[in-house]
XYZ file of C-alpha atoms in Angstrom:
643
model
C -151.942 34.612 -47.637
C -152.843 31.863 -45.107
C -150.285 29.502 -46.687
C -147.474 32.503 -46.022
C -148.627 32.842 -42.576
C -148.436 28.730 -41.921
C -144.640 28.696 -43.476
C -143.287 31.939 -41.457
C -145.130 30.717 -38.578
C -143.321 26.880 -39.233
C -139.893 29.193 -39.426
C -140.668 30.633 -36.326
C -140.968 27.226 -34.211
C -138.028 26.280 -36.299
C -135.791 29.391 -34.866
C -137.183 29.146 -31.841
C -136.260 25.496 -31.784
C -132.586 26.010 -32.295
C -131.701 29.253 -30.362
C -133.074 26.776 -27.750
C -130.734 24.498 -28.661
C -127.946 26.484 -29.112
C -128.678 27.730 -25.466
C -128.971 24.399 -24.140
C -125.056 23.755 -25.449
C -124.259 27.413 -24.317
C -125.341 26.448 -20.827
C -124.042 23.278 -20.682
C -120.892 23.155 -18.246
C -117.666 21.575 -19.462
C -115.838 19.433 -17.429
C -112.423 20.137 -15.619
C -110.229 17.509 -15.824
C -107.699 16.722 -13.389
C -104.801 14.478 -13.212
C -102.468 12.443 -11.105
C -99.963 9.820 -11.120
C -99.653 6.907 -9.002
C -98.493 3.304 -8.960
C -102.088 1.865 -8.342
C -105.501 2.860 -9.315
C -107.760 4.997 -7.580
C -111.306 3.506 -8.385
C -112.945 4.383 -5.305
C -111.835 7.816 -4.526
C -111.912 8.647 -8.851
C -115.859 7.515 -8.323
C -116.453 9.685 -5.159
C -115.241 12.765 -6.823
C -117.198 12.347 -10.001
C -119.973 11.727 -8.193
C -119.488 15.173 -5.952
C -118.581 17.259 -8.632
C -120.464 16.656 -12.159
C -118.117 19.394 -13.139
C -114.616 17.525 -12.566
C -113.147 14.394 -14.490
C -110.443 12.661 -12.163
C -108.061 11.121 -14.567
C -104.773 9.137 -13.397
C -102.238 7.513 -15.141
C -100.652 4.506 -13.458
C -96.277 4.617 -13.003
C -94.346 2.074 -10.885
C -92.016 5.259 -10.137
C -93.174 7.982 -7.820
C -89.472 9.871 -8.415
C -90.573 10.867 -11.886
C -93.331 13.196 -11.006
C -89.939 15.875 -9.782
C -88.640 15.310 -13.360
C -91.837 16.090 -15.182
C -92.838 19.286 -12.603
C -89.281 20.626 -13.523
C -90.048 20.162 -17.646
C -93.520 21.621 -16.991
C -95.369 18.743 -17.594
C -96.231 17.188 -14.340
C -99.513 15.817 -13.161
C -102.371 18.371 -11.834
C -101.980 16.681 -8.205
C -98.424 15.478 -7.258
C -97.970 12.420 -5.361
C -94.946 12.438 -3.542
C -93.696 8.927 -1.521
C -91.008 11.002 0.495
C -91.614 15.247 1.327
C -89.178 17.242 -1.166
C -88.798 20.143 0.982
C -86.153 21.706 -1.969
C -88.780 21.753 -4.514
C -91.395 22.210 -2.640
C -91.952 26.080 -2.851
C -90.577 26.267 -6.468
C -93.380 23.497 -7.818
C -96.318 23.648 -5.444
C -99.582 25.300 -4.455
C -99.252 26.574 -0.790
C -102.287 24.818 0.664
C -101.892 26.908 4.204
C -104.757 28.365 4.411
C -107.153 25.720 2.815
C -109.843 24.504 4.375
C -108.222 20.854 3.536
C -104.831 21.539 5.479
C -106.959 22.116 8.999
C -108.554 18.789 8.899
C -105.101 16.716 9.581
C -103.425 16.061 12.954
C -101.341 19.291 13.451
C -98.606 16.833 14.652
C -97.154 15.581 11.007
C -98.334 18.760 9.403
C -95.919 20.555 11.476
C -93.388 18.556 10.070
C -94.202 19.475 6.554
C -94.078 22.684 6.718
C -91.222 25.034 5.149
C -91.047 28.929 5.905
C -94.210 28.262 8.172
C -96.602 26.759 4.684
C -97.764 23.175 3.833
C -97.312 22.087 0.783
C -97.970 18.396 0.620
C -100.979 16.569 3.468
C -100.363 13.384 3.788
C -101.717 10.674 2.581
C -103.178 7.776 4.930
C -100.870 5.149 6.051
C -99.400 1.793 6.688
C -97.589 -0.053 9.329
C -94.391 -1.521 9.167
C -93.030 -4.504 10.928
C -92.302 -8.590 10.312
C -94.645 -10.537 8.710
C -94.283 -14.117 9.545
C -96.611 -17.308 8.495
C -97.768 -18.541 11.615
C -98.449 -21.701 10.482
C -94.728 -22.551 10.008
C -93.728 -21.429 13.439
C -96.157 -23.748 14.996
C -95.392 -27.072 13.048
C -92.129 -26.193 13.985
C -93.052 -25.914 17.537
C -91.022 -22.562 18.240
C -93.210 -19.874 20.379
C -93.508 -15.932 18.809
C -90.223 -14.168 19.232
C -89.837 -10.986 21.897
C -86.202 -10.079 21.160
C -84.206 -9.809 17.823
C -82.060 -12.480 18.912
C -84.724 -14.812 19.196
C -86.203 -13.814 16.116
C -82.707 -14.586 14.110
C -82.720 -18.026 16.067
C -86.446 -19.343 14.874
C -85.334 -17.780 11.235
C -82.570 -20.144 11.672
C -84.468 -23.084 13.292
C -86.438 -23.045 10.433
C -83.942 -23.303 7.821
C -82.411 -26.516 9.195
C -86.204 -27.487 9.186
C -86.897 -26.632 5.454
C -89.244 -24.725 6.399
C -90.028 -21.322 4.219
C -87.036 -22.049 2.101
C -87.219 -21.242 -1.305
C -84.569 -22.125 -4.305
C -82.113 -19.458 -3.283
C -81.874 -20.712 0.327
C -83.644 -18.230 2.222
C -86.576 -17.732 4.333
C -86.460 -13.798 5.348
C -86.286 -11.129 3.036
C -86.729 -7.467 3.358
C -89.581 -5.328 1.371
C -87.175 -3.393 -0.263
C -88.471 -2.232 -4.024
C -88.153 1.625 -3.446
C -85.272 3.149 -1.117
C -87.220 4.580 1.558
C -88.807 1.190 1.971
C -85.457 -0.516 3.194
C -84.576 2.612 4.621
C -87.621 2.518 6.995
C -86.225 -0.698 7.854
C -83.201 0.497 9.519
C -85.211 3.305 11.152
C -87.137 0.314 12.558
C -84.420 -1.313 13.955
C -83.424 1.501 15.869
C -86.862 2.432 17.196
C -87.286 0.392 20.541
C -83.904 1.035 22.112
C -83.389 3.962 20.624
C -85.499 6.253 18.923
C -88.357 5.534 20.881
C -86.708 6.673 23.915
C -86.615 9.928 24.955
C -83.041 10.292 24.077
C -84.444 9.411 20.925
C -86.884 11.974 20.410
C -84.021 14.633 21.382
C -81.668 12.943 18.668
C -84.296 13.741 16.180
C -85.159 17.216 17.085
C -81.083 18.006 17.315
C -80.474 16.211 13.542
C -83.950 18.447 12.359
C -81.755 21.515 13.232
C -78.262 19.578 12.313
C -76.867 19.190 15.592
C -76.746 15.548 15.485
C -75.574 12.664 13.376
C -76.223 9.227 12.171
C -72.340 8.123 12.840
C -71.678 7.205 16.206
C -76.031 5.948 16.330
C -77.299 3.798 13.692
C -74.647 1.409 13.689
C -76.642 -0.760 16.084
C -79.588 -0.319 13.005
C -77.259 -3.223 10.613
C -76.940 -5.674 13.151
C -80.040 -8.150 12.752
C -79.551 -7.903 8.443
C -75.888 -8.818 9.199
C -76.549 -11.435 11.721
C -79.252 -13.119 9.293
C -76.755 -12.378 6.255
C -73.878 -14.707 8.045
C -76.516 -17.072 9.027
C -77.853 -17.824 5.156
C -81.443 -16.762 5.879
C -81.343 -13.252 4.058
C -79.800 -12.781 -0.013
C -77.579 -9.623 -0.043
C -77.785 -9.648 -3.782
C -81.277 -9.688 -3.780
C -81.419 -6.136 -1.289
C -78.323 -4.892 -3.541
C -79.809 -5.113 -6.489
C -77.670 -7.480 -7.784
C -80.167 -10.044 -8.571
C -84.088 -9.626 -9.119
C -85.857 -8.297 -6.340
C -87.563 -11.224 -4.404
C -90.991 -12.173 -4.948
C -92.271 -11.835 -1.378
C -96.112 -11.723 -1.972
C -96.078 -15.069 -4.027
C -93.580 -16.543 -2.004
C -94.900 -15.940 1.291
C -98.320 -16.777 0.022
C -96.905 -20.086 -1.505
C -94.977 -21.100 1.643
C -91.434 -20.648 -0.024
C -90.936 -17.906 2.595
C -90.792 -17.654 6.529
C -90.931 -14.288 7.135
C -90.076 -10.859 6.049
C -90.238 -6.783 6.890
C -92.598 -4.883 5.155
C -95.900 -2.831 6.107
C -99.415 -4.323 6.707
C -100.309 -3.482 3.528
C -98.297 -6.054 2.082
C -99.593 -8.605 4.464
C -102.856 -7.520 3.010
C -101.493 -8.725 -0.122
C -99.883 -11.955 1.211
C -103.181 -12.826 2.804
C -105.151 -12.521 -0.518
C -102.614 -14.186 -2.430
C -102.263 -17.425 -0.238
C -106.372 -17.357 -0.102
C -106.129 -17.597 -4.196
C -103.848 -19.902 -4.459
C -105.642 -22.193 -1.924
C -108.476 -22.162 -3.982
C -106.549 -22.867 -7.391
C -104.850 -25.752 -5.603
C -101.513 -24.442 -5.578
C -100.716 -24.128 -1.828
C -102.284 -25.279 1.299
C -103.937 -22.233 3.535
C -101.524 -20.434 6.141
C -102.088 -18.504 8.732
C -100.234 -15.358 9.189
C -99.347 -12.473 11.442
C -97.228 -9.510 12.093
C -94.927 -9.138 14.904
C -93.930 -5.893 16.630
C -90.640 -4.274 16.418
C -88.635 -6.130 18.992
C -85.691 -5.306 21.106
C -82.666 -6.712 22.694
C -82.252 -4.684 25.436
C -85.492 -5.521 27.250
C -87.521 -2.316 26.133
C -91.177 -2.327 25.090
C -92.110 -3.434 21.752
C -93.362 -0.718 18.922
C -95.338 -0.816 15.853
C -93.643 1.773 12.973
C -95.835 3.469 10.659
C -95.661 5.713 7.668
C -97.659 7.711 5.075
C -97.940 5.873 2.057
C -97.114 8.981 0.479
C -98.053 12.739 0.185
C -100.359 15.043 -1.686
C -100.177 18.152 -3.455
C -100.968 20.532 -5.975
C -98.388 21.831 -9.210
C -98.231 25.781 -8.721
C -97.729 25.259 -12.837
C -101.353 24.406 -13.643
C -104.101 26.425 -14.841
C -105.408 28.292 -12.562
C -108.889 26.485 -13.835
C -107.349 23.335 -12.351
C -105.554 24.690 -9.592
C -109.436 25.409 -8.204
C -110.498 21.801 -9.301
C -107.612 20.403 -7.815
C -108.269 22.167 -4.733
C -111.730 20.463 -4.331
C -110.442 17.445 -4.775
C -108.000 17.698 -2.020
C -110.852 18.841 0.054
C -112.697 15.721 -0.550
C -109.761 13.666 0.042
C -109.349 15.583 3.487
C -113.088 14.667 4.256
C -113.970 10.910 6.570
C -115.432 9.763 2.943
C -112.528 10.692 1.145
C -110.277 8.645 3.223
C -112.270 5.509 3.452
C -112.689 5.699 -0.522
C -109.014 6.634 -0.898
C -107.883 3.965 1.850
C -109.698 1.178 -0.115
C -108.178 2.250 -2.923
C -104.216 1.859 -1.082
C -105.284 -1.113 1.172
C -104.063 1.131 4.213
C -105.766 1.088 7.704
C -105.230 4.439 9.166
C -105.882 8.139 8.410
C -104.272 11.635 9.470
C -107.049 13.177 9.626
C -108.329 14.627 13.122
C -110.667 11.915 14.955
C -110.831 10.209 11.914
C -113.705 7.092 12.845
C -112.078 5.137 10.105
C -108.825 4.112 11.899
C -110.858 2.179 14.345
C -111.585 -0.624 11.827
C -108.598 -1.973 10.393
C -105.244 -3.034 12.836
C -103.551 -6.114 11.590
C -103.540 -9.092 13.439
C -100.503 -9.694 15.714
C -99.680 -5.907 16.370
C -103.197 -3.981 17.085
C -102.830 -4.527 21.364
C -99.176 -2.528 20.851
C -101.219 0.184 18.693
C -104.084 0.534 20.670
C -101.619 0.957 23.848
C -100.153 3.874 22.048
C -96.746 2.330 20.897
C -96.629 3.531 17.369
C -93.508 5.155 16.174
C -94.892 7.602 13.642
C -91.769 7.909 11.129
C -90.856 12.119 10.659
C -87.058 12.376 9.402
C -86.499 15.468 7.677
C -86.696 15.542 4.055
C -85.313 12.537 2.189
C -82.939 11.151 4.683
C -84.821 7.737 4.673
C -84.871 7.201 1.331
C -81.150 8.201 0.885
C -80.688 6.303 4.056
C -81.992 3.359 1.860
C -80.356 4.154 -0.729
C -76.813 4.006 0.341
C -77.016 1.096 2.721
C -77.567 -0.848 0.140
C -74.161 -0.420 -0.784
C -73.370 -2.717 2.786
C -75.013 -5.862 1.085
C -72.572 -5.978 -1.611
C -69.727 -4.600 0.838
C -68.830 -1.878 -2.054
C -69.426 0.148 1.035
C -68.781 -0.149 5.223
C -71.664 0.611 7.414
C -69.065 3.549 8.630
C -69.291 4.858 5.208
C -73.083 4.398 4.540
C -73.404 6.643 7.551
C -70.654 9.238 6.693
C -72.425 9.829 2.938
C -76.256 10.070 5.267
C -74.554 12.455 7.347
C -72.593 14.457 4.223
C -76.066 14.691 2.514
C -77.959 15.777 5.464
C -75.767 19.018 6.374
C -74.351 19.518 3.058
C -76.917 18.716 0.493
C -75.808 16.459 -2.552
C -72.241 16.716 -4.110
C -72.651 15.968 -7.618
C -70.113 14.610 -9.461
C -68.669 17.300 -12.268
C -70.113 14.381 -14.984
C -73.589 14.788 -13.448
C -73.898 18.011 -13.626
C -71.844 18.498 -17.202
C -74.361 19.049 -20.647
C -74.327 15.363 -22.581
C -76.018 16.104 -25.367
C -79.363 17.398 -26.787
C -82.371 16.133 -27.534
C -85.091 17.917 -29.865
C -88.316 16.219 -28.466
C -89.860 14.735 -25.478
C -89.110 10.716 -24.740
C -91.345 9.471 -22.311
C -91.967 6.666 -19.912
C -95.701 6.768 -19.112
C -98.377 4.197 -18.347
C -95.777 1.253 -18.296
C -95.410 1.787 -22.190
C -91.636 0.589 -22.429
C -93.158 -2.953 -21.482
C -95.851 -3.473 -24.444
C -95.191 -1.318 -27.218
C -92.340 0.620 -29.140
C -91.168 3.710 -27.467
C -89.034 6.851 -28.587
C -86.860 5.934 -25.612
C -86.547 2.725 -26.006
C -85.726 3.527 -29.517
C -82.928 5.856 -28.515
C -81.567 3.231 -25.800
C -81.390 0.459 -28.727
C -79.447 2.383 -31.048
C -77.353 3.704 -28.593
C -76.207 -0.029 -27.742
C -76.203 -1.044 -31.298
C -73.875 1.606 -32.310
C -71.797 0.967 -29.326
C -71.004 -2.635 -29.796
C -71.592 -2.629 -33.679
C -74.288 -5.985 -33.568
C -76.512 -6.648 -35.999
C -79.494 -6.189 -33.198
C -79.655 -4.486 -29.973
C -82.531 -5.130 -27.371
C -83.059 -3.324 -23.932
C -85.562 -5.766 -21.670
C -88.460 -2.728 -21.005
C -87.781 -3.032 -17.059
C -84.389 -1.454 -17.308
C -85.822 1.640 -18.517
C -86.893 3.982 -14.974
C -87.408 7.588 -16.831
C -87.987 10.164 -19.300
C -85.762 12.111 -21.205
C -87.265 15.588 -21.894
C -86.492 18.084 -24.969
C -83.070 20.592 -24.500
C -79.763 20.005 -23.213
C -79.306 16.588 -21.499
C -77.326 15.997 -18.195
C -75.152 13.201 -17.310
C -77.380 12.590 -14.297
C -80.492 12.316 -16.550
C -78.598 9.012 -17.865
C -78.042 7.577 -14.754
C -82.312 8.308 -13.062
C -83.240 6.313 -16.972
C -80.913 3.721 -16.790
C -80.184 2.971 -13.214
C -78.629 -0.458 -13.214
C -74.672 -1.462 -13.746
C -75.922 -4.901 -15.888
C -73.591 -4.919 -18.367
C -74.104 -5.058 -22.122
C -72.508 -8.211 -23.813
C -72.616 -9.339 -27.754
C -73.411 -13.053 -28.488
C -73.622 -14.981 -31.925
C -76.745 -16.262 -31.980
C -78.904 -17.958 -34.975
C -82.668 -16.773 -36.215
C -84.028 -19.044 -34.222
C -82.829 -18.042 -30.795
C -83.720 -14.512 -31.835
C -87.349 -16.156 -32.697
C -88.042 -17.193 -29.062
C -86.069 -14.601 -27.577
C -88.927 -12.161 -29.294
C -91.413 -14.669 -27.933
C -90.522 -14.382 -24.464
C -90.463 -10.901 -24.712
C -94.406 -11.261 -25.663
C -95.117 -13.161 -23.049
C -95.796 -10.527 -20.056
C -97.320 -8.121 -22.610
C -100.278 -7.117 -20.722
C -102.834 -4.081 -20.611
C -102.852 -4.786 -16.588
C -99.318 -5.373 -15.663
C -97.387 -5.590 -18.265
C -94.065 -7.133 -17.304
C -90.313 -6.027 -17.762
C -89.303 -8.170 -19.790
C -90.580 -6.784 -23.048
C -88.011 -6.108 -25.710
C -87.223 -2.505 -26.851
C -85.322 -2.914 -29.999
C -82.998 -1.808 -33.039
C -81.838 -3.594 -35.811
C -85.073 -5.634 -36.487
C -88.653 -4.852 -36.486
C -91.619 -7.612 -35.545
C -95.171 -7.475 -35.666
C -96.580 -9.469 -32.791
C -100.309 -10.624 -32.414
C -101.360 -9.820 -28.599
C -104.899 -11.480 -29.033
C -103.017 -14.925 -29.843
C -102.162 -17.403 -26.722
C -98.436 -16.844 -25.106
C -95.808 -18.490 -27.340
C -97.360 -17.894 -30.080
C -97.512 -13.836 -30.454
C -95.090 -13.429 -33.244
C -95.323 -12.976 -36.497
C -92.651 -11.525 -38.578
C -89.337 -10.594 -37.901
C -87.446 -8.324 -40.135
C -83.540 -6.976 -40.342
C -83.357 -2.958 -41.353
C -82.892 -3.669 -44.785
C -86.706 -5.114 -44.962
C -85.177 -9.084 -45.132
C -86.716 -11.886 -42.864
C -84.631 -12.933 -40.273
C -83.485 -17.140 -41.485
C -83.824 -19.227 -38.566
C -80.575 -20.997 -39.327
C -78.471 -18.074 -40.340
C -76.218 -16.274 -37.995
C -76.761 -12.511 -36.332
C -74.830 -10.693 -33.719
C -76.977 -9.930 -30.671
C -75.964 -7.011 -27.588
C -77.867 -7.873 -24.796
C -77.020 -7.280 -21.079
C -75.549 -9.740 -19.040
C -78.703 -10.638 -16.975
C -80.750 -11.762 -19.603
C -77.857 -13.947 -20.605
C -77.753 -15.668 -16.792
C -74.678 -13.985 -14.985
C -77.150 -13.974 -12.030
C -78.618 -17.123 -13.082
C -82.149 -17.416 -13.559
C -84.150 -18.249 -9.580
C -86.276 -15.971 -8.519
C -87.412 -14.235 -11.798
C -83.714 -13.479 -12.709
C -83.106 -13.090 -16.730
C -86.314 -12.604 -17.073
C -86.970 -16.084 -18.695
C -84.721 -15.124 -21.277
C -82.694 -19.457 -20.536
C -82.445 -19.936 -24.958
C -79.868 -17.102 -24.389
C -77.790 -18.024 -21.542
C -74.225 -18.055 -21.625
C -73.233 -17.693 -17.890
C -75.549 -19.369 -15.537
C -74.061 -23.234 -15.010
C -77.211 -24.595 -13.564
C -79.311 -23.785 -16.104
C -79.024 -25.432 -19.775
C -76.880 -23.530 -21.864
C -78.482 -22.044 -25.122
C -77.546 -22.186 -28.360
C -74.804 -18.714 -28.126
C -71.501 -18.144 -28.335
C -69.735 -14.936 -26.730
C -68.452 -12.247 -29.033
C -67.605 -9.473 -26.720
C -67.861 -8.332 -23.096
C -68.269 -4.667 -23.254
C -67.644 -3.951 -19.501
C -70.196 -1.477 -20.666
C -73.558 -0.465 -19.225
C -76.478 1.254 -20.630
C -75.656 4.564 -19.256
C -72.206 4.296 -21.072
C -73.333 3.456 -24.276
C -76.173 6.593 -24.390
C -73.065 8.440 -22.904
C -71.167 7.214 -26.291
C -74.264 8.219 -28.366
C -74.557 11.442 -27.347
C -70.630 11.746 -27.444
C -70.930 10.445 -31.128
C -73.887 12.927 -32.234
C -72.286 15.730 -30.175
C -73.212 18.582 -32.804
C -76.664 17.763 -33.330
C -79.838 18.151 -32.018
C -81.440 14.291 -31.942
C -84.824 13.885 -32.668
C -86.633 10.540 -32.184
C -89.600 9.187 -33.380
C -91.587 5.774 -33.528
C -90.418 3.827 -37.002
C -92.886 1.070 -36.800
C -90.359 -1.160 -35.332
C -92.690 -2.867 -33.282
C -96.522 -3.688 -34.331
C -99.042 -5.331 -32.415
C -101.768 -5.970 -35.074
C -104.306 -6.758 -32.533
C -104.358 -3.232 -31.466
């Protein structure tokens, strides 16, 4: 009897033991996960909100292009918080929370809120901001002996001075460029060329309130916005092709840092850069230390200098989400909208000033050279209506490869901004059909095989008929998402009018062509120049030191590529040096140039100029497969046995 009693009463600790257990997990809270997308990390603010909420996870996924999020919200798939660089007031209602009556929309300066509102409701908060004027080194302008400038004109005269000097020239000639990566970047610079003598003048301010309510126009204004760019075009200080796209964009952080650059117009957050950059180098022993500075926006007409600035970009939530998410999402927000949240978001950006009301944090970082012009109350804060900047940006690039007049640029801005966008009938016409999803995310088009970079491949390898077809992973700017595809969809992936070209080349080109390719493949920054293929498949060794990555290279039919046998190649004309190879151009791809004189020729002959570009040949693929629904998958074409 008393061994009965001991085992039921070891069976009762035993139960009583796991229904406590069981409670324990029954109790225990799961965690909400959130996302975002953004071109840089967020380490400080992801911290703060894990740290607040034990009930949230903060998750963000890194993309170099902010234009995608629209895309994915349309296909149902976007991020949990949108990040928007320029206010979509069109899709604004149809894909996001209303954040009115938040707690989180009260905290900001009722000034740019305003601004962002549609129908009387906020949508996107903004994000905290940069500055934007000229950068210059310092240093240079006093070996050279030549004081600060105070007008435009004098400006364009030291850039010049400096030139005939040597002084900030790199191997393309110039010493000025113009941060200009993203549209509404070089459109902000023509906004800031109008802001002393114009638009921060009280006929200014009415010319903005009239175009908010289209009663005004660009034409017969801005003209006066192209004259410095045009003076320091005709003076050999600035690269057209470079702001046209014609040629790689200039590398102004390394170059400035390095000394190989005078001077250029961006925001004090890439001075931050430039600073930090110069101070590494100095310590590697590759340059000697400058000082630098940013000048105000200057005028001609004898009007007080201004300091520009800008959100970096603006926040919101997808209406889409669950509504689980939609309440994490809105404490997140919240925290962002709080004095911690900004200094742990604004370390995160590298910008020095906040929207929020009485925020203490914008009293600790003004860049050097413009904080007495900010302090005195001279800031232009930058509110055009929707995306005017950015298409602003956008077109006038078309004046730096003269494929459009300045009268023009200003006609489309004007067209777009009472109008809306006219779509050509091919843009808006049904291409083809896919049956799956094909998507850029996380920078994977520049370290591993992709389903679009698949589907890009073979749609240049039918095309041209070549025995292998490569797309550099750069060239690549979107997704492609499952049902009918557009003709505009081809043009947002594959944005750039390189075109594709067929050259015999042997085994062994193709060897350290693949090489090259492995050369940027990084977890941190992978760079464009990775190789998307068809035709071939390679296994590749990341772990292994640069040049020597690869490790097998295969044709379709499962033979080895011979190193002195001869394959047809279709590549695009920049890798094969039609804009020669300075600045970053080709992408290091020299062993297949065929173009650029100054460079050694490779081993290639030229079997066809296509006149084609990428968006033609997936226009010909679709053509091709017309009746069917395409589905692509990964085929093993590319293997990194490290991984």
């Amino acid at each position: 009897m008393k061994k009965n009693r001991r085992i039921g009463f070891i069976w009762c600790i035993v139960l009583l033991i796991a229904i406590t257990s069981l409670g324990g997990c029954s109790n225990k809270k799961e965690k909400t996960t959130v996302t975002l997308l953004y071109s840089t990390e967020f380490k400080q603010f992801k911290q703060l909100v894990e740290d607040t909420y034990s009930d949230i996870e903060l998750v963000y996924e890194r993309t170099p292009y902010l234009s995608e999020q629209i895309r994915k919200l349309a296909k149902g798939v976007g991020p949990d918080i949108v990040i928007s660089s320029q206010p979509d007031f069109e899709n604004m209602q149809e894909y996001l929370l209303d954040l009115s009556d938040t707690q989180a929309s009260s905290q900001y300066d009722s000034t740019i809120t305003s601004k962002l509102m549609v129908n009387g409701k906020n949508y996107l908060l903004p994000l905290p901001g940069t500055y934007y004027s000229y950068i210059i080194n310092e240093t240079m302008f006093k070996e050279a002996g030549i004081p600060l400038p105070t007008s435009l004109k004098e400006l364009e005269s030291a850039l010049s001075t400096l030139k005939s000097k040597g002084l900030g020239v790199g191997e393309d000639g110039i010493n000025f460029s113009i941060e200009s990566n993203y549209n509404a970047s070089l459109g902000l610079f023509f906004v800031g060329m109008m802001v002393p003598d114009f638009l921060g003048t009280v006929e200014g301010v009415k010319w903005l309130a009239d175009l908010e309510r289209k009663e005004s126009r660009f034409t017969g204004t801005f003209e006066k916005a192209f004259t410095l760019s045009n003076a320091l075009i005709s003076d050999g200080v600035l690269d057209p092709n470079a702001i046209a796209l014609k040629r790689n964009s200039i590398l102004i952080p390394e170059r400035m840092a390095l000394g190989n650059l005078a001077a250029v117009f961006g925001s004090s957050n890439l001075m931050t850069q430039i600073v930090e950059e110069n101070k590494t180098n100095v310590e590697a022993g590759r340059a000697k230390a400058y000082e630098y500075r940013m000048l105000p926006l200057l005028s001609d007409e004898g009007n007080h200098p201004w300091v520009m600035y800008s959100p970096i970009g603006y926040v919101g939530i997808n209406a889409s989400s669950s509504d689980e998410k939609k309440e994490a999402s809105k404490k997140v927000i919240e925290l962002l909208s709080t004095e911690e949240g900004q200094k742990a978001i604004m370390s995160d950006l590298k910008s020095e000033h906040s929207y929020l009301k009485n925020d203490e944090n914008n009293k600790e970082n003004m860049p050097a050279g413009i904080s007495e012009y900010i302090e005195e109350g001279y800031v232009y804060n930058v509110q055009f209506p929707n995306s005017i900047i950015e298409y602003l940006g956008l077109q006038a690039r078309k004046t730096f490869d003269k494929s459009s007049s300045i009268a023009q640029v200003l006609e489309a801005v004007d067209d777009y901004h009472v109008n809306g966008s006219k779509d050509v009938d091919y843009d808006l016409s049904i291409v083809g059909f896919i049956d799956n999803d094909l998507l850029l995310e996380n920078y994977n088009v520049r370290k591993e095989e992709t389903k679009i970079g698949n589907l890009i491949a073979d749609s240049i390898k039918l095309v041209t008929q070549a025995d292998i077809a490569v797309i550099n992973g750069g060239a690549i700017r979107s997704s492609l998402y499952q049902g009918d595809i557009y003709g505009e969809d081809l043009k947002v992936v594959c944005p750039f009018d390189d075109k594709i070209v067929v050259l015999k080349i042997d085994g062994d080109v193709i060897w350290r062509m693949l090489e090259n390719s492995l050369s940027t493949c990084t977890d941190e920054f992978p760079g464009g120049r990775f190789l998307q293929v068809s035709g071939i498949s390679y296994t590749f060794d990341s772990s292994k030191p640069i040049g020597s990555r690869l490790q097998s290279v295969v044709l379709e039919n499962g033979t080895a590529i011979q190193r002195n046998r001869s394959y047809t190649l279709a590549v695009n004309d920049y890798m094969a040096g039609k804009q020669g190879y300075a600045e970053g151009n080709g992408d290091g791809y020299m062993m297949l140039n065929y173009y650029d004189d100054a460079t050694e020729k490779g081993n290639v002959s030229l079997v066809d100029e296509t006149n084609m570009t990428y968006q033609d040949a997936m226009k010909y693929y679709f053509e091709h497969y017309m009746d069917q629904k395409i589905h692509v998958e990964l085929e093993n074409r590319i293997v990194d046995i490290a991984s």
